[in-house]
Amino acid sequence: MSDPFFHPVSGFDLPRFAGVPTFMRLPHLTSDHPRFKDVQIGLVGVPWDSGTTNRPGPRHGPRQLRDASTMIRAQHAANGMRPFEAANCADLGDVGPNPADIPDSMARITAFYTQLRQAGIRPLTAGGDHLTSLPVLRALAKDGPLGMVHFDSHTDLFHSYFGGTMYTHGTPFRRAVEEGLLDPKRVIQIGIRGTMYDSEDRDFAAANGIRIVPIEEFFARGVAEVMEEARATVGSAPCYVSYDIDFVDPTFAPGTGTPEVGGPNSYQALQVCRELEGLDIVGADLVEVSPPFDQSGGTAFLGVSIMFELLCAMLAK
């Protein structure tokens, strides 16, 4: 049972359009706060998109996601879970990046998440572009490689861009496998689609045992069957969940830098998270929400709804 100090502000007590927005209206704590040591799940923003190779904007994602998250309430509608009563959750603020220096930003992110790991806090991250996942994994996989369930329309397994640039939002999981942060045989990528440069990323996956579920197979088999395989692939050992909002069809999530048509709808976007129950999730992220392309704010609200689902999945075990 969580401490009432960590419960979010209710819309019955303060209108949702009022007050300073934090993730899901939770208390905002920094590492020098006396209650920091009591946090079990930390929601963190990483406002950084220096790995973007086409349309920038995810650096503004955490701020918009925080604002949209004031509409998140205390109880899950389908399973009745009340996550804020199951664990001490808090908004731990943003990792301050260096927008002019990718290696420095990654070092800052890794240092921040190392502090969380040492404090026993499991992170739920709002990005940021997908390169964000790499420095987070560098902190969380100190004790050995993790499994991963990855929802995306792209594999992010490319070797490099532009003749040798190794760190972009299209390369984080190639680096993570090379660095021993992920066990490729316990990685499954779901929803992959769109036109391709070539098959280099998929060839790497096949050679290393990474399971790719293309969108055609996802729709042919259905959510329940695909996610049963995902749970079997990851197994009972610690794992990470990475969720790119462009997994969702752009009809429902237009506010992203690299949209791909022919994807899941917004209900299926939530449904796949509910099928993560039982996994040992040591951290999760929701990345690539780009406010400049999200004029209605609908992408951000879907994004924080997914974050709530991920939070519940992290606590279900």
PDB file of C-alpha atoms in Angstrom:
ATOM      1  CA  MET A   1       0.000   0.000   0.000  1.00  0.00           C
ATOM      2  CA  SER A   2       1.435   3.389  -0.930  1.00  0.00           C
ATOM      3  CA  ASP A   3       1.891   6.411   1.291  1.00  0.00           C
ATOM      4  CA  PRO A   4      -0.897   9.022   0.831  1.00  0.00           C
ATOM      5  CA  PHE A   5       1.866  11.605   0.329  1.00  0.00           C
ATOM      6  CA  PHE A   6       2.399  10.060  -3.112  1.00  0.00           C
ATOM      7  CA  HIS A   7      -1.234  10.055  -4.205  1.00  0.00           C
ATOM      8  CA  PRO A   8      -2.119  12.357  -7.123  1.00  0.00           C
ATOM      9  CA  VAL A   9      -4.287  15.456  -6.745  1.00  0.00           C
ATOM     10  CA  SER A  10      -7.907  14.545  -7.475  1.00  0.00           C
ATOM     11  CA  GLY A  11     -10.022  16.419  -9.982  1.00  0.00           C
ATOM     12  CA  PHE A  12     -12.645  16.539  -7.208  1.00  0.00           C
ATOM     13  CA  ASP A  13     -10.269  18.675  -5.138  1.00  0.00           C
ATOM     14  CA  LEU A  14      -8.680  20.886  -7.806  1.00  0.00           C
ATOM     15  CA  PRO A  15      -9.916  21.260 -11.401  1.00  0.00           C
ATOM     16  CA  ARG A  16      -7.678  19.477 -13.880  1.00  0.00           C
ATOM     17  CA  PHE A  17      -6.942  22.709 -15.738  1.00  0.00           C
ATOM     18  CA  ALA A  18      -5.632  24.335 -12.545  1.00  0.00           C
ATOM     19  CA  GLY A  19      -2.371  24.037 -10.671  1.00  0.00           C
ATOM     20  CA  VAL A  20       1.167  23.289 -11.839  1.00  0.00           C
ATOM     21  CA  PRO A  21       1.086  20.235 -14.135  1.00  0.00           C
ATOM     22  CA  THR A  22       3.123  17.212 -13.103  1.00  0.00           C
ATOM     23  CA  PHE A  23       2.952  13.699 -14.533  1.00  0.00           C
ATOM     24  CA  MET A  24      -0.493  12.383 -13.590  1.00  0.00           C
ATOM     25  CA  ARG A  25      -0.747  15.125 -10.907  1.00  0.00           C
ATOM     26  CA  LEU A  26       1.791  13.299  -8.727  1.00  0.00           C
ATOM     27  CA  PRO A  27       4.153  15.094  -6.323  1.00  0.00           C
ATOM     28  CA  HIS A  28       7.321  16.470  -7.911  1.00  0.00           C
ATOM     29  CA  LEU A  29      10.472  15.371  -6.084  1.00  0.00           C
ATOM     30  CA  THR A  30      14.160  15.959  -6.731  1.00  0.00           C
ATOM     31  CA  SER A  31      16.961  13.755  -5.434  1.00  0.00           C
ATOM     32  CA  ASP A  32      17.574  16.029  -2.419  1.00  0.00           C
ATOM     33  CA  HIS A  33      13.957  15.769  -1.235  1.00  0.00           C
ATOM     34  CA  PRO A  34      13.636  13.867   2.068  1.00  0.00           C
ATOM     35  CA  ARG A  35      10.985  11.548   0.554  1.00  0.00           C
ATOM     36  CA  PHE A  36      13.047  10.687  -2.556  1.00  0.00           C
ATOM     37  CA  LYS A  37      14.241   7.483  -0.900  1.00  0.00           C
ATOM     38  CA  ASP A  38      10.641   6.306  -0.577  1.00  0.00           C
ATOM     39  CA  VAL A  39       9.827   6.517  -4.309  1.00  0.00           C
ATOM     40  CA  GLN A  40       9.242   3.151  -6.000  1.00  0.00           C
ATOM     41  CA  ILE A  41       8.195   4.233  -9.516  1.00  0.00           C
ATOM     42  CA  GLY A  42       9.655   7.463 -10.888  1.00  0.00           C
ATOM     43  CA  LEU A  43       8.139   9.240 -13.893  1.00  0.00           C
ATOM     44  CA  VAL A  44      10.860  11.107 -15.751  1.00  0.00           C
ATOM     45  CA  GLY A  45      10.974  13.431 -18.754  1.00  0.00           C
ATOM     46  CA  VAL A  46      13.831  13.410 -21.244  1.00  0.00           C
ATOM     47  CA  PRO A  47      13.287  16.507 -23.440  1.00  0.00           C
ATOM     48  CA  TRP A  48      15.853  15.633 -26.094  1.00  0.00           C
ATOM     49  CA  ASP A  49      15.685  14.882 -29.816  1.00  0.00           C
ATOM     50  CA  SER A  50      19.240  15.263 -31.088  1.00  0.00           C
ATOM     51  CA  GLY A  51      19.042  11.781 -32.587  1.00  0.00           C
ATOM     52  CA  THR A  52      16.225  12.803 -34.936  1.00  0.00           C
ATOM     53  CA  THR A  53      17.047  12.487 -38.633  1.00  0.00           C
ATOM     54  CA  ASN A  54      13.869  13.918 -40.178  1.00  0.00           C
ATOM     55  CA  ARG A  55      11.181  15.960 -38.373  1.00  0.00           C
ATOM     56  CA  PRO A  56      12.343  17.257 -34.968  1.00  0.00           C
ATOM     57  CA  GLY A  57      10.064  18.081 -32.060  1.00  0.00           C
ATOM     58  CA  PRO A  58      10.098  15.287 -29.434  1.00  0.00           C
ATOM     59  CA  ARG A  59      12.268  17.510 -27.211  1.00  0.00           C
ATOM     60  CA  HIS A  60       8.986  19.280 -26.455  1.00  0.00           C
ATOM     61  CA  GLY A  61       7.213  15.990 -25.709  1.00  0.00           C
ATOM     62  CA  PRO A  62       7.605  15.738 -21.918  1.00  0.00           C
ATOM     63  CA  ARG A  63       6.113  19.164 -21.320  1.00  0.00           C
ATOM     64  CA  GLN A  64       3.050  18.443 -23.453  1.00  0.00           C
ATOM     65  CA  LEU A  65       2.706  14.935 -22.008  1.00  0.00           C
ATOM     66  CA  ARG A  66       2.727  16.346 -18.478  1.00  0.00           C
ATOM     67  CA  ASP A  67      -0.027  18.775 -19.360  1.00  0.00           C
ATOM     68  CA  ALA A  68      -2.132  16.068 -21.030  1.00  0.00           C
ATOM     69  CA  SER A  69      -1.573  13.708 -18.104  1.00  0.00           C
ATOM     70  CA  THR A  70      -3.641  15.865 -15.755  1.00  0.00           C
ATOM     71  CA  MET A  71      -6.610  13.984 -17.252  1.00  0.00           C
ATOM     72  CA  ILE A  72      -5.359  10.631 -15.922  1.00  0.00           C
ATOM     73  CA  ARG A  73      -7.467   9.431 -13.006  1.00  0.00           C
ATOM     74  CA  ALA A  74      -6.743   7.022 -10.170  1.00  0.00           C
ATOM     75  CA  GLN A  75      -8.328   3.751 -11.341  1.00  0.00           C
ATOM     76  CA  HIS A  76      -7.910   1.540 -14.400  1.00  0.00           C
ATOM     77  CA  ALA A  77     -11.294   1.149 -16.074  1.00  0.00           C
ATOM     78  CA  ALA A  78     -10.871  -2.458 -17.250  1.00  0.00           C
ATOM     79  CA  ASN A  79      -9.054  -4.236 -14.426  1.00  0.00           C
ATOM     80  CA  GLY A  80      -9.810  -1.974 -11.465  1.00  0.00           C
ATOM     81  CA  MET A  81      -6.152  -1.444 -10.587  1.00  0.00           C
ATOM     82  CA  ARG A  82      -5.348   1.671  -8.565  1.00  0.00           C
ATOM     83  CA  PRO A  83      -1.615   2.040  -9.277  1.00  0.00           C
ATOM     84  CA  PHE A  84      -1.038   5.074  -7.084  1.00  0.00           C
ATOM     85  CA  GLU A  85      -2.208   3.045  -4.105  1.00  0.00           C
ATOM     86  CA  ALA A  86      -0.078   0.037  -5.104  1.00  0.00           C
ATOM     87  CA  ALA A  87       3.257   1.886  -5.093  1.00  0.00           C
ATOM     88  CA  ASN A  88       4.821   5.217  -4.220  1.00  0.00           C
ATOM     89  CA  CYS A  89       4.912   7.070  -7.552  1.00  0.00           C
ATOM     90  CA  ALA A  90       6.347  10.534  -8.164  1.00  0.00           C
ATOM     91  CA  ASP A  91       7.327  12.934 -10.945  1.00  0.00           C
ATOM     92  CA  LEU A  92      11.120  13.138 -10.722  1.00  0.00           C
ATOM     93  CA  GLY A  93      11.415  15.989 -13.212  1.00  0.00           C
ATOM     94  CA  ASP A  94      13.448  16.153 -16.401  1.00  0.00           C
ATOM     95  CA  VAL A  95      16.966  15.112 -17.294  1.00  0.00           C
ATOM     96  CA  GLY A  96      18.568  18.314 -18.553  1.00  0.00           C
ATOM     97  CA  PRO A  97      20.198  17.495 -21.923  1.00  0.00           C
ATOM     98  CA  ASN A  98      22.920  19.272 -23.846  1.00  0.00           C
ATOM     99  CA  PRO A  99      21.133  19.851 -27.175  1.00  0.00           C
ATOM    100  CA  ALA A 100      24.421  20.595 -28.925  1.00  0.00           C
ATOM    101  CA  ASP A 101      26.271  17.440 -27.834  1.00  0.00           C
ATOM    102  CA  ILE A 102      24.901  13.900 -28.206  1.00  0.00           C
ATOM    103  CA  PRO A 103      27.592  12.056 -26.155  1.00  0.00           C
ATOM    104  CA  ASP A 104      27.328  14.576 -23.313  1.00  0.00           C
ATOM    105  CA  SER A 105      23.538  14.287 -23.274  1.00  0.00           C
ATOM    106  CA  MET A 106      23.723  10.496 -23.179  1.00  0.00           C
ATOM    107  CA  ALA A 107      26.200  10.655 -20.295  1.00  0.00           C
ATOM    108  CA  ARG A 108      23.845  12.958 -18.389  1.00  0.00           C
ATOM    109  CA  ILE A 109      20.892  10.639 -18.988  1.00  0.00           C
ATOM    110  CA  THR A 110      22.841   7.554 -17.913  1.00  0.00           C
ATOM    111  CA  ALA A 111      24.042   9.304 -14.743  1.00  0.00           C
ATOM    112  CA  PHE A 112      20.487  10.329 -13.840  1.00  0.00           C
ATOM    113  CA  TYR A 113      19.099   6.819 -14.321  1.00  0.00           C
ATOM    114  CA  THR A 114      22.056   5.246 -12.510  1.00  0.00           C
ATOM    115  CA  GLN A 115      21.041   7.286  -9.474  1.00  0.00           C
ATOM    116  CA  LEU A 116      17.495   5.941  -9.782  1.00  0.00           C
ATOM    117  CA  ARG A 117      18.691   2.345 -10.119  1.00  0.00           C
ATOM    118  CA  GLN A 118      20.914   2.710  -7.062  1.00  0.00           C
ATOM    119  CA  ALA A 119      17.948   4.085  -5.117  1.00  0.00           C
ATOM    120  CA  GLY A 120      15.776   1.137  -6.155  1.00  0.00           C
ATOM    121  CA  ILE A 121      13.449   3.330  -8.239  1.00  0.00           C
ATOM    122  CA  ARG A 122      11.993   1.855 -11.419  1.00  0.00           C
ATOM    123  CA  PRO A 123      11.698   4.519 -14.149  1.00  0.00           C
ATOM    124  CA  LEU A 124       8.827   5.249 -16.498  1.00  0.00           C
ATOM    125  CA  THR A 125      10.171   7.665 -19.099  1.00  0.00           C
ATOM    126  CA  ALA A 126       8.569  10.213 -21.406  1.00  0.00           C
ATOM    127  CA  GLY A 127      10.831  11.058 -24.339  1.00  0.00           C
ATOM    128  CA  GLY A 128      12.390  12.455 -26.332  1.00  0.00           C
ATOM    129  CA  ASP A 129      13.319  10.634 -29.505  1.00  0.00           C
ATOM    130  CA  HIS A 130      14.128   6.935 -29.501  1.00  0.00           C
ATOM    131  CA  LEU A 131      17.858   7.386 -28.992  1.00  0.00           C
ATOM    132  CA  THR A 132      16.810   8.202 -25.418  1.00  0.00           C
ATOM    133  CA  SER A 133      16.394   4.487 -24.725  1.00  0.00           C
ATOM    134  CA  LEU A 134      20.104   3.727 -25.183  1.00  0.00           C
ATOM    135  CA  PRO A 135      21.526   5.786 -22.278  1.00  0.00           C
ATOM    136  CA  VAL A 136      18.642   4.623 -20.082  1.00  0.00           C
ATOM    137  CA  LEU A 137      19.528   0.992 -20.846  1.00  0.00           C
ATOM    138  CA  ARG A 138      23.176   1.722 -20.070  1.00  0.00           C
ATOM    139  CA  ALA A 139      22.076   2.531 -16.526  1.00  0.00           C
ATOM    140  CA  LEU A 140      19.516  -0.224 -16.034  1.00  0.00           C
ATOM    141  CA  ALA A 141      21.476  -3.149 -17.524  1.00  0.00           C
ATOM    142  CA  LYS A 142      24.474  -2.893 -15.181  1.00  0.00           C
ATOM    143  CA  ASP A 143      23.788  -6.337 -13.743  1.00  0.00           C
ATOM    144  CA  GLY A 144      23.391  -8.073 -17.086  1.00  0.00           C
ATOM    145  CA  PRO A 145      21.530  -7.870 -20.385  1.00  0.00           C
ATOM    146  CA  LEU A 146      17.781  -7.306 -20.327  1.00  0.00           C
ATOM    147  CA  GLY A 147      14.996  -8.660 -22.461  1.00  0.00           C
ATOM    148  CA  MET A 148      12.807  -6.158 -24.278  1.00  0.00           C
ATOM    149  CA  VAL A 149       9.311  -5.811 -25.677  1.00  0.00           C
ATOM    150  CA  HIS A 150       9.484  -3.090 -28.322  1.00  0.00           C
ATOM    151  CA  PHE A 151       6.413  -1.530 -29.944  1.00  0.00           C
ATOM    152  CA  ASP A 152       7.303   0.467 -33.046  1.00  0.00           C
ATOM    153  CA  SER A 153       6.878   0.754 -36.776  1.00  0.00           C
ATOM    154  CA  HIS A 154      10.697   0.744 -37.156  1.00  0.00           C
ATOM    155  CA  THR A 155      13.306  -1.669 -35.837  1.00  0.00           C
ATOM    156  CA  ASP A 156      15.863   1.005 -34.827  1.00  0.00           C
ATOM    157  CA  LEU A 157      18.518  -1.617 -35.553  1.00  0.00           C
ATOM    158  CA  PHE A 158      20.485   0.206 -38.238  1.00  0.00           C
ATOM    159  CA  HIS A 159      24.257   0.235 -38.106  1.00  0.00           C
ATOM    160  CA  SER A 160      24.703   3.932 -38.902  1.00  0.00           C
ATOM    161  CA  TYR A 161      23.381   6.917 -40.818  1.00  0.00           C
ATOM    162  CA  PHE A 162      25.053   9.334 -43.243  1.00  0.00           C
ATOM    163  CA  GLY A 163      28.188   7.299 -43.778  1.00  0.00           C
ATOM    164  CA  GLY A 164      29.110   6.554 -40.177  1.00  0.00           C
ATOM    165  CA  THR A 165      26.978   8.465 -37.657  1.00  0.00           C
ATOM    166  CA  MET A 166      26.422   5.801 -35.034  1.00  0.00           C
ATOM    167  CA  TYR A 167      23.983   7.496 -32.667  1.00  0.00           C
ATOM    168  CA  THR A 168      20.569   8.374 -34.109  1.00  0.00           C
ATOM    169  CA  HIS A 169      17.001   7.408 -33.265  1.00  0.00           C
ATOM    170  CA  GLY A 170      17.376   4.654 -35.862  1.00  0.00           C
ATOM    171  CA  THR A 171      20.327   2.926 -34.160  1.00  0.00           C
ATOM    172  CA  PRO A 172      19.726   2.626 -30.371  1.00  0.00           C
ATOM    173  CA  PHE A 173      18.943  -1.070 -30.202  1.00  0.00           C
ATOM    174  CA  ARG A 174      21.796  -2.046 -32.541  1.00  0.00           C
ATOM    175  CA  ARG A 175      24.126  -0.293 -30.086  1.00  0.00           C
ATOM    176  CA  ALA A 176      22.329  -1.839 -27.096  1.00  0.00           C
ATOM    177  CA  VAL A 177      22.881  -5.371 -28.457  1.00  0.00           C
ATOM    178  CA  GLU A 178      26.515  -4.598 -29.325  1.00  0.00           C
ATOM    179  CA  GLU A 179      27.126  -3.207 -25.831  1.00  0.00           C
ATOM    180  CA  GLY A 180      25.579  -6.236 -24.131  1.00  0.00           C
ATOM    181  CA  LEU A 181      22.656  -4.261 -22.699  1.00  0.00           C
ATOM    182  CA  LEU A 182      20.030  -6.418 -24.404  1.00  0.00           C
ATOM    183  CA  ASP A 183      19.907 -10.178 -24.838  1.00  0.00           C
ATOM    184  CA  PRO A 184      18.841 -10.342 -28.494  1.00  0.00           C
ATOM    185  CA  LYS A 185      17.194 -13.735 -28.041  1.00  0.00           C
ATOM    186  CA  ARG A 186      14.878 -12.140 -25.458  1.00  0.00           C
ATOM    187  CA  VAL A 187      13.926  -9.168 -27.659  1.00  0.00           C
ATOM    188  CA  ILE A 188      10.704  -8.955 -29.652  1.00  0.00           C
ATOM    189  CA  GLN A 189       9.761  -6.044 -31.921  1.00  0.00           C
ATOM    190  CA  ILE A 190       6.076  -5.657 -32.741  1.00  0.00           C
ATOM    191  CA  GLY A 191       4.327  -3.658 -35.469  1.00  0.00           C
ATOM    192  CA  ILE A 192       7.221  -3.159 -37.896  1.00  0.00           C
ATOM    193  CA  ARG A 193       6.105  -1.717 -41.229  1.00  0.00           C
ATOM    194  CA  GLY A 194       6.629   0.942 -43.901  1.00  0.00           C
ATOM    195  CA  THR A 195       8.896   1.290 -46.873  1.00  0.00           C
ATOM    196  CA  MET A 196      12.523   0.317 -46.322  1.00  0.00           C
ATOM    197  CA  TYR A 197      15.983   1.614 -47.203  1.00  0.00           C
ATOM    198  CA  ASP A 198      17.133  -1.999 -47.459  1.00  0.00           C
ATOM    199  CA  SER A 199      17.025  -5.111 -45.287  1.00  0.00           C
ATOM    200  CA  GLU A 200      20.193  -4.447 -43.278  1.00  0.00           C
ATOM    201  CA  ASP A 201      18.326  -3.943 -39.999  1.00  0.00           C
ATOM    202  CA  ARG A 202      16.220  -7.063 -40.454  1.00  0.00           C
ATOM    203  CA  ASP A 203      19.271  -9.080 -41.464  1.00  0.00           C
ATOM    204  CA  PHE A 204      20.943  -8.040 -38.205  1.00  0.00           C
ATOM    205  CA  ALA A 205      17.831  -9.116 -36.290  1.00  0.00           C
ATOM    206  CA  ALA A 206      17.755 -12.520 -37.995  1.00  0.00           C
ATOM    207  CA  ALA A 207      21.464 -13.104 -37.437  1.00  0.00           C
ATOM    208  CA  ASN A 208      21.204 -12.322 -33.719  1.00  0.00           C
ATOM    209  CA  GLY A 209      17.912 -13.968 -32.847  1.00  0.00           C
ATOM    210  CA  ILE A 210      15.746 -10.855 -32.465  1.00  0.00           C
ATOM    211  CA  ARG A 211      12.096 -11.666 -33.158  1.00  0.00           C
ATOM    212  CA  ILE A 212      10.352  -9.225 -35.499  1.00  0.00           C
ATOM    213  CA  VAL A 213       6.560  -9.298 -35.779  1.00  0.00           C
ATOM    214  CA  PRO A 214       5.626  -7.302 -38.908  1.00  0.00           C
ATOM    215  CA  ILE A 215       2.322  -5.484 -38.875  1.00  0.00           C
ATOM    216  CA  GLU A 216       0.828  -7.981 -41.328  1.00  0.00           C
ATOM    217  CA  GLU A 217       1.460 -10.807 -38.883  1.00  0.00           C
ATOM    218  CA  PHE A 218       0.226  -8.690 -35.966  1.00  0.00           C
ATOM    219  CA  PHE A 219      -3.149  -8.195 -37.634  1.00  0.00           C
ATOM    220  CA  ALA A 220      -3.386 -11.763 -38.938  1.00  0.00           C
ATOM    221  CA  ARG A 221      -2.769 -13.324 -35.520  1.00  0.00           C
ATOM    222  CA  GLY A 222      -4.334 -10.712 -33.236  1.00  0.00           C
ATOM    223  CA  VAL A 223      -3.194  -8.960 -30.087  1.00  0.00           C
ATOM    224  CA  ALA A 224      -3.684 -11.816 -27.626  1.00  0.00           C
ATOM    225  CA  GLU A 225      -1.701 -14.397 -29.606  1.00  0.00           C
ATOM    226  CA  VAL A 226       1.160 -12.027 -30.482  1.00  0.00           C
ATOM    227  CA  MET A 227       1.475 -10.841 -26.901  1.00  0.00           C
ATOM    228  CA  GLU A 228       1.453 -14.424 -25.636  1.00  0.00           C
ATOM    229  CA  GLU A 229       4.529 -14.949 -27.793  1.00  0.00           C
ATOM    230  CA  ALA A 230       6.021 -11.695 -26.483  1.00  0.00           C
ATOM    231  CA  ARG A 231       5.717 -12.864 -22.888  1.00  0.00           C
ATOM    232  CA  ALA A 232       7.242 -16.228 -23.794  1.00  0.00           C
ATOM    233  CA  THR A 233      10.116 -14.559 -25.655  1.00  0.00           C
ATOM    234  CA  VAL A 234      11.036 -12.299 -22.745  1.00  0.00           C
ATOM    235  CA  GLY A 235      10.420 -14.913 -20.075  1.00  0.00           C
ATOM    236  CA  SER A 236      10.563 -14.361 -16.336  1.00  0.00           C
ATOM    237  CA  ALA A 237      13.904 -12.523 -16.199  1.00  0.00           C
ATOM    238  CA  PRO A 238      14.105  -8.702 -16.008  1.00  0.00           C
ATOM    239  CA  CYS A 239      13.022  -6.839 -19.110  1.00  0.00           C
ATOM    240  CA  TYR A 240      12.477  -3.361 -20.515  1.00  0.00           C
ATOM    241  CA  VAL A 241       9.507  -2.060 -22.501  1.00  0.00           C
ATOM    242  CA  SER A 242      10.040   0.581 -25.176  1.00  0.00           C
ATOM    243  CA  TYR A 243       7.010   2.104 -26.870  1.00  0.00           C
ATOM    244  CA  ASP A 244       7.381   4.413 -29.862  1.00  0.00           C
ATOM    245  CA  ILE A 245       4.139   6.326 -30.446  1.00  0.00           C
ATOM    246  CA  ASP A 246       4.551   5.744 -34.190  1.00  0.00           C
ATOM    247  CA  PHE A 247       3.583   2.120 -33.492  1.00  0.00           C
ATOM    248  CA  VAL A 248       0.061   3.561 -33.611  1.00  0.00           C
ATOM    249  CA  ASP A 249      -1.535   4.487 -36.936  1.00  0.00           C
ATOM    250  CA  PRO A 250      -1.121   8.227 -37.659  1.00  0.00           C
ATOM    251  CA  THR A 251      -4.903   8.580 -37.892  1.00  0.00           C
ATOM    252  CA  PHE A 252      -4.830   8.230 -34.099  1.00  0.00           C
ATOM    253  CA  ALA A 253      -1.319   9.576 -33.386  1.00  0.00           C
ATOM    254  CA  PRO A 254      -0.284  12.130 -36.029  1.00  0.00           C
ATOM    255  CA  GLY A 255       2.062  14.002 -33.695  1.00  0.00           C
ATOM    256  CA  THR A 256       5.273  12.139 -34.378  1.00  0.00           C
ATOM    257  CA  GLY A 257       8.321  12.599 -36.541  1.00  0.00           C
ATOM    258  CA  THR A 258       8.244   9.442 -38.674  1.00  0.00           C
ATOM    259  CA  PRO A 259       4.633   8.292 -39.052  1.00  0.00           C
ATOM    260  CA  GLU A 260       3.808   5.074 -40.909  1.00  0.00           C
ATOM    261  CA  VAL A 261       0.309   4.258 -42.175  1.00  0.00           C
ATOM    262  CA  GLY A 262      -1.421   0.924 -41.664  1.00  0.00           C
ATOM    263  CA  GLY A 263      -0.919   0.606 -37.918  1.00  0.00           C
ATOM    264  CA  PRO A 264      -2.981  -0.305 -34.847  1.00  0.00           C
ATOM    265  CA  ASN A 265      -5.824   1.859 -33.613  1.00  0.00           C
ATOM    266  CA  SER A 266      -5.861   3.608 -30.249  1.00  0.00           C
ATOM    267  CA  TYR A 267      -7.656   0.751 -28.468  1.00  0.00           C
ATOM    268  CA  GLN A 268      -5.118  -1.800 -29.710  1.00  0.00           C
ATOM    269  CA  ALA A 269      -2.400   0.613 -28.584  1.00  0.00           C
ATOM    270  CA  LEU A 270      -3.659   0.222 -25.021  1.00  0.00           C
ATOM    271  CA  GLN A 271      -4.530  -3.459 -25.364  1.00  0.00           C
ATOM    272  CA  VAL A 272      -0.951  -4.557 -26.071  1.00  0.00           C
ATOM    273  CA  CYS A 273       0.170  -2.941 -22.798  1.00  0.00           C
ATOM    274  CA  ARG A 274      -2.456  -4.830 -20.828  1.00  0.00           C
ATOM    275  CA  GLU A 275      -0.996  -8.064 -22.182  1.00  0.00           C
ATOM    276  CA  LEU A 276       2.363  -7.293 -20.521  1.00  0.00           C
ATOM    277  CA  GLU A 277       1.003  -8.338 -17.144  1.00  0.00           C
ATOM    278  CA  GLY A 278       3.268 -10.741 -15.304  1.00  0.00           C
ATOM    279  CA  LEU A 279       6.564  -9.610 -16.809  1.00  0.00           C
ATOM    280  CA  ASP A 280       9.415  -8.392 -14.594  1.00  0.00           C
ATOM    281  CA  ILE A 281       9.594  -4.866 -16.032  1.00  0.00           C
ATOM    282  CA  VAL A 282      12.524  -2.885 -14.642  1.00  0.00           C
ATOM    283  CA  GLY A 283      11.782   0.203 -16.734  1.00  0.00           C
ATOM    284  CA  ALA A 284       9.692   1.464 -19.635  1.00  0.00           C
ATOM    285  CA  ASP A 285       9.517   4.417 -21.988  1.00  0.00           C
ATOM    286  CA  LEU A 286       7.082   6.192 -24.301  1.00  0.00           C
ATOM    287  CA  VAL A 287       8.953   8.140 -26.962  1.00  0.00           C
ATOM    288  CA  GLU A 288       8.652  10.215 -30.147  1.00  0.00           C
ATOM    289  CA  VAL A 289       5.614  12.344 -29.273  1.00  0.00           C
ATOM    290  CA  SER A 290       6.224  15.545 -31.244  1.00  0.00           C
ATOM    291  CA  PRO A 291       3.989  18.484 -30.199  1.00  0.00           C
ATOM    292  CA  PRO A 292       4.669  20.582 -33.342  1.00  0.00           C
ATOM    293  CA  PHE A 293       2.767  17.924 -35.319  1.00  0.00           C
ATOM    294  CA  ASP A 294       0.082  17.369 -32.670  1.00  0.00           C
ATOM    295  CA  GLN A 295      -2.229  20.328 -33.146  1.00  0.00           C
ATOM    296  CA  SER A 296      -5.219  18.712 -31.430  1.00  0.00           C
ATOM    297  CA  GLY A 297      -3.204  17.353 -28.501  1.00  0.00           C
ATOM    298  CA  GLY A 298      -4.680  13.919 -29.175  1.00  0.00           C
ATOM    299  CA  THR A 299      -1.316  12.230 -29.682  1.00  0.00           C
ATOM    300  CA  ALA A 300      -0.094  13.452 -26.302  1.00  0.00           C
ATOM    301  CA  PHE A 301      -3.236  12.251 -24.550  1.00  0.00           C
ATOM    302  CA  LEU A 302      -2.894   8.837 -26.177  1.00  0.00           C
ATOM    303  CA  GLY A 303       0.765   8.889 -25.119  1.00  0.00           C
ATOM    304  CA  VAL A 304       0.019   9.479 -21.436  1.00  0.00           C
ATOM    305  CA  SER A 305      -2.811   6.947 -21.579  1.00  0.00           C
ATOM    306  CA  ILE A 306      -0.212   4.436 -22.777  1.00  0.00           C
ATOM    307  CA  MET A 307       2.081   5.533 -19.943  1.00  0.00           C
ATOM    308  CA  PHE A 308      -0.721   4.807 -17.448  1.00  0.00           C
ATOM    309  CA  GLU A 309      -1.117   1.343 -18.985  1.00  0.00           C
ATOM    310  CA  LEU A 310       2.642   0.773 -18.738  1.00  0.00           C
ATOM    311  CA  LEU A 311       2.590   1.904 -15.119  1.00  0.00           C
ATOM    312  CA  CYS A 312      -0.133  -0.633 -14.339  1.00  0.00           C
ATOM    313  CA  ALA A 313       1.827  -3.356 -16.158  1.00  0.00           C
ATOM    314  CA  MET A 314       4.949  -2.521 -14.153  1.00  0.00           C
ATOM    315  CA  LEU A 315       2.961  -3.030 -10.947  1.00  0.00           C
ATOM    316  CA  ALA A 316       0.934  -6.064 -12.016  1.00  0.00           C
ATOM    317  CA  LYS A 317       3.717  -8.512 -11.115  1.00  0.00           C
TER     318      LYS A 317
END
